[in-house]
Each structure stands twice: as C-alpha cells, then as structure tokens.
Amino acid sequence: MGEASELPAGITGDHGQKAEQVIPPENIKQNPQNPSFNCLKQYKWWLEMAIYTLFVLAGQSVGTLLGRLYYNNGGNSNWMATFVQCAGFPVLLPFLCTSKPKNSNPEINRKKPSTSILASVYISLGIFLAAVCMLYTIGLKYLPVTTYTLICASQLGFNALFSYFLNRQKFTPYILNSLVLLTISSTLLVFQNNSEDLNKTPKAKYTLGFVCTLAASAGYALMLSVTQLAFQRIIKRETIRAIMDMSIYQNVVATFAILIGLFASGEWKNLNAEMEKFKPGKVAYVMNLFWTAISWQAFTVGCNGLIFKVSSLFSNVISILGLPIAPVLAVILLHEKMTGLKCIAMLLAMWGFISYMYQHYLDDLKMKAERKLSDDVSEVPLTETG
C-alpha cells in the first residue's frame, strides 16, 4: 500500500549488522545502528499515531454530538454552527510558539518553500474547508446523527479515488472490498423514505441534508488528498511545526471566510435572541459552542498528523472507524432510534473497515519478512569470516 513507505525506520528499515561492538553511553541516542535507538524511534512513532488517532476519534464524536445538541436545543444559525468548526484555532497558538524548528542546516532551509507559495496553499485549503464545513452543517441540521455519520462513510470511497490519481495510492482486493462495503453502507440510507426520521423532518429538507452531506464527504476527501500532496511536494518538513502550521493557518482563513458569510447573511443579528431562547440556558449555549470548537480543532490536528505520518487514506480510515461511536452515543444520550436498516449499514461499514485493516496487517507481515531476509543476507559475510 501507499503508506508502507512512511513507516518509521524501526519498523521498515534494516537493523544493521549484528556484529558485537561497544557503544559509549553518550552515543546511544545518536547512533541509528543501535537497537535502543531503533526501539525508541519505533515507540515514538506508535505513540504519535495513538495520540493523533485519539484526537480524530474523540474530536469527531464529541463535535458531531454537540452540533446535534445545538440544533435540538434551539440553535438555528447555520453560519454560527459552521463558524465554531474552524474558530478554535487560538488554542493551538501556544504549540505554534513552542514547536520551533531545531535544525538550522542551510541545506534544509534552502529547500523550504517560499512564503507566497505556502500562503497560497493555506488560503486555498482554508476557503475549501469553509465550504465543506457549511455543507456538513446543513447535513447535520436536517439528519439524525446516526444517518449523518453513516453517510459520511462514503468519503472513504471518494478519498480512495482521489488518492489513486493524486497520491499514487495502490489498491488490492481487500482495499477494494473495503471501499465497496463502506460505500454501500452509506447509500442504503437513501431507502429510509418511510422511517421515523422523515416523520420529524420534511422530505425535501431530508433530501437536502443527504445531498449536502454526500457532497461534503466528497469535498473533504479531495481536501485530504490535496493536503497530503502539499505535505509531500511543497512543505517537505517532518516536524510537529509543519502539522501545526497547516492546522492553524487553514483554520484562520476558513474562520474569516465564514465570518464574512455570517455578517453578510445578517444571521449575526439573531444570535443574541438565539442565546436567550436556548433551552438549557445562556451558559450552556456558550459552553456548547466553545467545546464544539475545541473538539473540531482536536480532530483537525489528529487528521493532519495522520496524513503527515501515513497517508490521507489512512487518516480517513481512522475517521470512519469512529462512525459507530457517534450513533451509539446518540442512541444513549439523544434517544435516537437505531433502525434495522441503520444496523445493517453499520455492520457493513465495520466489515469494510476490518477488510482494510486486514490488508494493512498483510502488508506489515510482508515488510517484516523482507526485513528478516535482508538481515539474514547481511549476516552471511560475518558468519563466513567468523
């Protein structure tokens, strides 16, 4: 798969010759041939992956539920619901100040892209993000959480298509099986015409929500692939700072674009009345918006981190893994009903995810076998001379 080459040296690289040698303690951390160095590097990589995965799953689930609660309790502004998905970037500014690049090598500095190129990347992705967030907001407004999250599974199929053309993603039967199952699981929801969902939402608005969510999934998938392409071709820096730059600056642009829409539409005039009428109270209204903003920033950082460390498709797979979390929480906390069709769709989505991860497992076994063969070949001269 495409992400195989991105694994850390401790996983995919060779361990060097096994000749016995004494390594001074002060050189243990610096010597890449030392097993301790490879082990630490491997653990660091997996720790980063675990943190980014947690950010994606928690941020996506909490942000989706809080967005649904906003509408359930009297919120009605699409622009405000979209605004909080991008406006939480100030919480990341301390990380931007502390994650300064340590390497001052002139050769590396010479390879850095110009400010104008970076600005064009951030502005383009930021405007694109604002549009996608608005589409997601409309979808969440007119669809139950269970339906909304399962439709979002289709973004994996879109992402695979864009990854094939933009990121040279390789496909296997297991990956294709995964994409087909995840796509079918979301399109099954079209046949819910007589479900209880339509008793609460007019058919026209339900259809609008479905179309907007599907369009948002396609747009977001394209944005993920373009983000990976920007990391590979333009940014070319393997640092936390690069991830923070991408997360913050594209959200800054998206926030200003949404603010223009908020004031141009005139919805800002109704926000005070909306807060007054919010069922749980003013404090709950503010806290809902605040934690929604925090949740989506955590999701953005985790998503960009997974794109940077592995690939856009892998980042999307982790996002799809979180799909069952929000519907289950919605059934428990928001008292939504889990219909038989939704259960079938969820099972297909989980089956598709397992199929993808099984391919990842096979690739891991293949890499370990190739590494072992390489190590055995490198040991032959040492054995003969010994």
mmCIF file of N, CA, C and O in Angstrom, residues 194-247:
data_model
loop_
_atom_site.group_PDB
_atom_site.id
_atom_site.type_symbol
_atom_site.label_atom_id
_atom_site.label_comp_id
_atom_site.label_asym_id
_atom_site.label_seq_id
_atom_site.Cartn_x
_atom_site.Cartn_y
_atom_site.Cartn_z
ATOM 1 N N ASN A 194 -39.651 5.879 4.543
ATOM 2 C CA ASN A 194 -40.780 5.739 5.459
ATOM 3 C C ASN A 194 -40.329 5.618 6.904
ATOM 4 O O ASN A 194 -41.092 5.201 7.758
ATOM 5 N N SER A 195 -39.103 5.936 7.169
ATOM 6 C CA SER A 195 -38.578 5.797 8.520
ATOM 7 C C SER A 195 -39.068 6.921 9.409
ATOM 8 O O SER A 195 -39.636 7.908 8.964
ATOM 9 N N GLU A 196 -38.786 6.788 10.687
ATOM 10 C CA GLU A 196 -39.187 7.788 11.664
ATOM 11 C C GLU A 196 -38.436 9.091 11.460
ATOM 12 O O GLU A 196 -38.885 10.159 11.866
ATOM 13 N N ASP A 197 -37.280 9.031 10.796
ATOM 14 C CA ASP A 197 -36.520 10.243 10.539
ATOM 15 C C ASP A 197 -37.329 11.237 9.714
ATOM 16 O O ASP A 197 -37.279 12.435 9.945
ATOM 17 N N LEU A 198 -38.089 10.708 8.725
ATOM 18 C CA LEU A 198 -38.845 11.594 7.858
ATOM 19 C C LEU A 198 -40.102 12.122 8.539
ATOM 20 O O LEU A 198 -40.698 13.088 8.077
ATOM 21 N N ASN A 199 -40.540 11.470 9.635
ATOM 22 C CA ASN A 199 -41.681 11.995 10.370
ATOM 23 C C ASN A 199 -41.319 13.282 11.093
ATOM 24 O O ASN A 199 -42.180 14.110 11.367
ATOM 25 N N LYS A 200 -40.041 13.448 11.409
ATOM 26 C CA LYS A 200 -39.587 14.640 12.108
ATOM 27 C C LYS A 200 -39.099 15.701 11.139
ATOM 28 O O LYS A 200 -39.156 16.887 11.443
ATOM 29 N N THR A 201 -38.590 15.313 9.991
ATOM 30 C CA THR A 201 -38.017 16.246 9.023
ATOM 31 C C THR A 201 -38.750 16.127 7.697
ATOM 32 O O THR A 201 -38.929 15.006 7.195
ATOM 33 N N PRO A 202 -39.179 17.239 7.106
ATOM 34 C CA PRO A 202 -39.820 17.180 5.775
ATOM 35 C C PRO A 202 -38.919 16.487 4.760
ATOM 36 O O PRO A 202 -37.686 16.578 4.837
ATOM 37 N N LYS A 203 -39.554 15.819 3.802
ATOM 38 C CA LYS A 203 -38.798 15.029 2.834
ATOM 39 C C LYS A 203 -37.813 15.886 2.053
ATOM 40 O O LYS A 203 -36.684 15.470 1.778
ATOM 41 N N ALA A 204 -38.226 17.105 1.686
ATOM 42 C CA ALA A 204 -37.338 17.979 0.906
ATOM 43 C C ALA A 204 -36.088 18.333 1.707
ATOM 44 O O ALA A 204 -34.968 18.329 1.173
ATOM 45 N N LYS A 205 -36.244 18.649 2.999
ATOM 46 C CA LYS A 205 -35.101 19.007 3.832
ATOM 47 C C LYS A 205 -34.225 17.786 4.112
ATOM 48 O O LYS A 205 -32.999 17.892 4.198
ATOM 49 N N TYR A 206 -34.869 16.624 4.273
ATOM 50 C CA TYR A 206 -34.104 15.388 4.473
ATOM 51 C C TYR A 206 -33.221 15.115 3.255
ATOM 52 O O TYR A 206 -32.045 14.765 3.375
ATOM 53 N N THR A 207 -33.804 15.284 2.065
ATOM 54 C CA THR A 207 -33.050 15.086 0.822
ATOM 55 C C THR A 207 -31.913 16.095 0.710
ATOM 56 O O THR A 207 -30.793 15.755 0.305
ATOM 57 N N LEU A 208 -32.211 17.354 1.078
ATOM 58 C CA LEU A 208 -31.174 18.390 1.053
ATOM 59 C C LEU A 208 -30.033 18.029 2.000
ATOM 60 O O LEU A 208 -28.853 18.169 1.644
ATOM 61 N N GLY A 209 -30.378 17.561 3.194
ATOM 62 C CA GLY A 209 -29.355 17.153 4.158
ATOM 63 C C GLY A 209 -28.517 16.006 3.636
ATOM 64 O O GLY A 209 -27.286 15.992 3.796
ATOM 65 N N PHE A 210 -29.177 15.044 2.985
ATOM 66 C CA PHE A 210 -28.460 13.893 2.437
ATOM 67 C C PHE A 210 -27.489 14.329 1.346
ATOM 68 O O PHE A 210 -26.317 13.936 1.336
ATOM 69 N N VAL A 211 -27.973 15.166 0.406
ATOM 70 C CA VAL A 211 -27.144 15.621 -0.718
ATOM 71 C C VAL A 211 -25.966 16.454 -0.210
ATOM 72 O O VAL A 211 -24.825 16.289 -0.671
ATOM 73 N N CYS A 212 -26.222 17.346 0.750
ATOM 74 C CA CYS A 212 -25.148 18.198 1.276
ATOM 75 C C CYS A 212 -24.090 17.371 1.998
ATOM 76 O O CYS A 212 -22.886 17.636 1.869
ATOM 77 N N THR A 213 -24.524 16.380 2.774
ATOM 78 C CA THR A 213 -23.562 15.535 3.491
ATOM 79 C C THR A 213 -22.723 14.722 2.512
ATOM 80 O O THR A 213 -21.508 14.564 2.693
ATOM 81 N N LEU A 214 -23.363 14.211 1.468
ATOM 82 C CA LEU A 214 -22.625 13.440 0.459
ATOM 83 C C LEU A 214 -21.628 14.338 -0.278
ATOM 84 O O LEU A 214 -20.479 13.941 -0.515
ATOM 85 N N ALA A 215 -22.069 15.563 -0.630
ATOM 86 C CA ALA A 215 -21.167 16.499 -1.304
ATOM 87 C C ALA A 215 -20.021 16.909 -0.387
ATOM 88 O O ALA A 215 -18.867 17.047 -0.827
ATOM 89 N N ALA A 216 -20.317 17.092 0.902
ATOM 90 C CA ALA A 216 -19.272 17.443 1.869
ATOM 91 C C ALA A 216 -18.258 16.315 2.003
ATOM 92 O O ALA A 216 -17.048 16.554 2.121
ATOM 93 N N SER A 217 -18.739 15.075 1.987
ATOM 94 C CA SER A 217 -17.834 13.925 2.082
ATOM 95 C C SER A 217 -16.876 13.884 0.901
ATOM 96 O O SER A 217 -15.677 13.633 1.064
ATOM 97 N N ALA A 218 -17.417 14.141 -0.300
ATOM 98 C CA ALA A 218 -16.562 14.157 -1.491
ATOM 99 C C ALA A 218 -15.566 15.306 -1.425
ATOM 100 O O ALA A 218 -14.374 15.138 -1.727
ATOM 101 N N GLY A 219 -16.044 16.487 -1.013
ATOM 102 C CA GLY A 219 -15.150 17.643 -0.911
ATOM 103 C C GLY A 219 -14.071 17.463 0.131
ATOM 104 O O GLY A 219 -12.905 17.817 -0.089
ATOM 105 N N TYR A 220 -14.446 16.891 1.274
ATOM 106 C CA TYR A 220 -13.464 16.688 2.334
ATOM 107 C C TYR A 220 -12.427 15.646 1.925
ATOM 108 O O TYR A 220 -11.243 15.777 2.245
ATOM 109 N N ALA A 221 -12.878 14.604 1.222
ATOM 110 C CA ALA A 221 -11.942 13.588 0.737
ATOM 111 C C ALA A 221 -10.926 14.201 -0.219
ATOM 112 O O ALA A 221 -9.723 13.895 -0.156
ATOM 113 N N LEU A 222 -11.401 15.076 -1.105
ATOM 114 C CA LEU A 222 -10.489 15.752 -2.028
ATOM 115 C C LEU A 222 -9.509 16.634 -1.260
ATOM 116 O O LEU A 222 -8.315 16.681 -1.577
ATOM 117 N N MET A 223 -9.993 17.321 -0.225
ATOM 118 C CA MET A 223 -9.125 18.185 0.561
ATOM 119 C C MET A 223 -8.041 17.385 1.286
ATOM 120 O O MET A 223 -6.891 17.828 1.394
ATOM 121 N N LEU A 224 -8.387 16.186 1.767
ATOM 122 C CA LEU A 224 -7.389 15.336 2.420
ATOM 123 C C LEU A 224 -6.279 14.945 1.449
ATOM 124 O O LEU A 224 -5.090 14.986 1.785
ATOM 125 N N SER A 225 -6.666 14.557 0.240
ATOM 126 C CA SER A 225 -5.667 14.160 -0.758
ATOM 127 C C SER A 225 -4.788 15.335 -1.167
ATOM 128 O O SER A 225 -3.573 15.192 -1.342
ATOM 129 N N VAL A 226 -5.397 16.511 -1.313
ATOM 130 C CA VAL A 226 -4.623 17.695 -1.664
ATOM 131 C C VAL A 226 -3.683 18.073 -0.516
ATOM 132 O O VAL A 226 -2.539 18.494 -0.750
ATOM 133 N N THR A 227 -4.147 17.895 0.725
ATOM 134 C CA THR A 227 -3.293 18.179 1.885
ATOM 135 C C THR A 227 -2.081 17.261 1.906
ATOM 136 O O THR A 227 -0.954 17.697 2.151
ATOM 137 N N GLN A 228 -2.294 15.968 1.625
ATOM 138 C CA GLN A 228 -1.168 15.034 1.561
ATOM 139 C C GLN A 228 -0.203 15.435 0.460
ATOM 140 O O GLN A 228 1.026 15.384 0.630
ATOM 141 N N LEU A 229 -0.744 15.843 -0.685
ATOM 142 C CA LEU A 229 0.090 16.274 -1.800
ATOM 143 C C LEU A 229 0.906 17.506 -1.418
ATOM 144 O O LEU A 229 2.088 17.620 -1.773
ATOM 145 N N ALA A 230 0.301 18.423 -0.663
ATOM 146 C CA ALA A 230 1.015 19.626 -0.221
ATOM 147 C C ALA A 230 2.143 19.267 0.734
ATOM 148 O O ALA A 230 3.248 19.825 0.654
ATOM 149 N N PHE A 231 1.893 18.316 1.642
ATOM 150 C CA PHE A 231 2.949 17.877 2.562
ATOM 151 C C PHE A 231 4.111 17.246 1.799
ATOM 152 O O PHE A 231 5.281 17.484 2.119
ATOM 153 N N GLN A 232 3.794 16.440 0.785
ATOM 154 C CA GLN A 232 4.835 15.704 0.062
ATOM 155 C C GLN A 232 5.609 16.580 -0.921
ATOM 156 O O GLN A 232 6.829 16.480 -1.013
ATOM 157 N N ARG A 233 4.922 17.441 -1.646
ATOM 158 C CA ARG A 233 5.544 18.174 -2.745
ATOM 159 C C ARG A 233 5.992 19.579 -2.368
ATOM 160 O O ARG A 233 6.917 20.116 -2.991
ATOM 161 N N ILE A 234 5.351 20.204 -1.397
ATOM 162 C CA ILE A 234 5.633 21.613 -1.121
ATOM 163 C C ILE A 234 6.295 21.811 0.243
ATOM 164 O O ILE A 234 7.368 22.403 0.349
ATOM 165 N N ILE A 235 5.654 21.315 1.303
ATOM 166 C CA ILE A 235 6.157 21.571 2.659
ATOM 167 C C ILE A 235 7.422 20.774 2.950
ATOM 168 O O ILE A 235 8.443 21.314 3.384
ATOM 169 N N LYS A 236 7.375 19.464 2.746
ATOM 170 C CA LYS A 236 8.544 18.591 2.844
ATOM 171 C C LYS A 236 9.288 18.734 4.181
ATOM 172 O O LYS A 236 10.514 18.693 4.223
ATOM 173 N N ARG A 237 8.583 18.903 5.263
ATOM 174 C CA ARG A 237 9.231 19.000 6.579
ATOM 175 C C ARG A 237 8.589 18.000 7.524
ATOM 176 O O ARG A 237 7.377 18.011 7.703
ATOM 177 N N GLU A 238 9.388 17.142 8.135
ATOM 178 C CA GLU A 238 8.880 16.122 9.037
ATOM 179 C C GLU A 238 8.930 16.632 10.478
ATOM 180 O O GLU A 238 9.697 16.156 11.305
ATOM 181 N N THR A 239 8.106 17.613 10.785
ATOM 182 C CA THR A 239 8.099 18.220 12.106
ATOM 183 C C THR A 239 6.671 18.440 12.588
ATOM 184 O O THR A 239 5.735 18.540 11.791
ATOM 185 N N ILE A 240 6.530 18.517 13.913
ATOM 186 C CA ILE A 240 5.238 18.855 14.502
ATOM 187 C C ILE A 240 4.847 20.267 14.070
ATOM 188 O O ILE A 240 3.662 20.575 13.898
ATOM 189 N N ARG A 241 5.831 21.132 13.889
ATOM 190 C CA ARG A 241 5.558 22.511 13.488
ATOM 191 C C ARG A 241 4.818 22.559 12.147
ATOM 192 O O ARG A 241 3.910 23.383 11.957
ATOM 193 N N ALA A 242 5.180 21.687 11.222
ATOM 194 C CA ALA A 242 4.508 21.661 9.923
ATOM 195 C C ALA A 242 3.035 21.296 10.072
ATOM 196 O O ALA A 242 2.165 21.855 9.395
ATOM 197 N N ILE A 243 2.736 20.352 10.976
ATOM 198 C CA ILE A 243 1.352 19.951 11.224
ATOM 199 C C ILE A 243 0.565 21.101 11.838
ATOM 200 O O ILE A 243 -0.578 21.385 11.455
ATOM 201 N N MET A 244 1.179 21.779 12.832
ATOM 202 C CA MET A 244 0.513 22.893 13.486
ATOM 203 C C MET A 244 0.284 24.053 12.514
ATOM 204 O O MET A 244 -0.766 24.701 12.535
ATOM 205 N N ASP A 245 1.276 24.313 11.666
ATOM 206 C CA ASP A 245 1.113 25.377 10.664
ATOM 207 C C ASP A 245 -0.089 25.095 9.769
ATOM 208 O O ASP A 245 -0.914 25.976 9.520
ATOM 209 N N MET A 246 -0.172 23.877 9.277
ATOM 210 C CA MET A 246 -1.273 23.517 8.391
ATOM 211 C C MET A 246 -2.612 23.626 9.119
ATOM 212 O O MET A 246 -3.591 24.172 8.579
ATOM 213 N N SER A 247 -2.677 23.111 10.358
ATOM 214 C CA SER A 247 -3.929 23.131 11.114
ATOM 215 C C SER A 247 -4.376 24.551 11.430
ATOM 216 O O SER A 247 -5.559 24.887 11.290
#
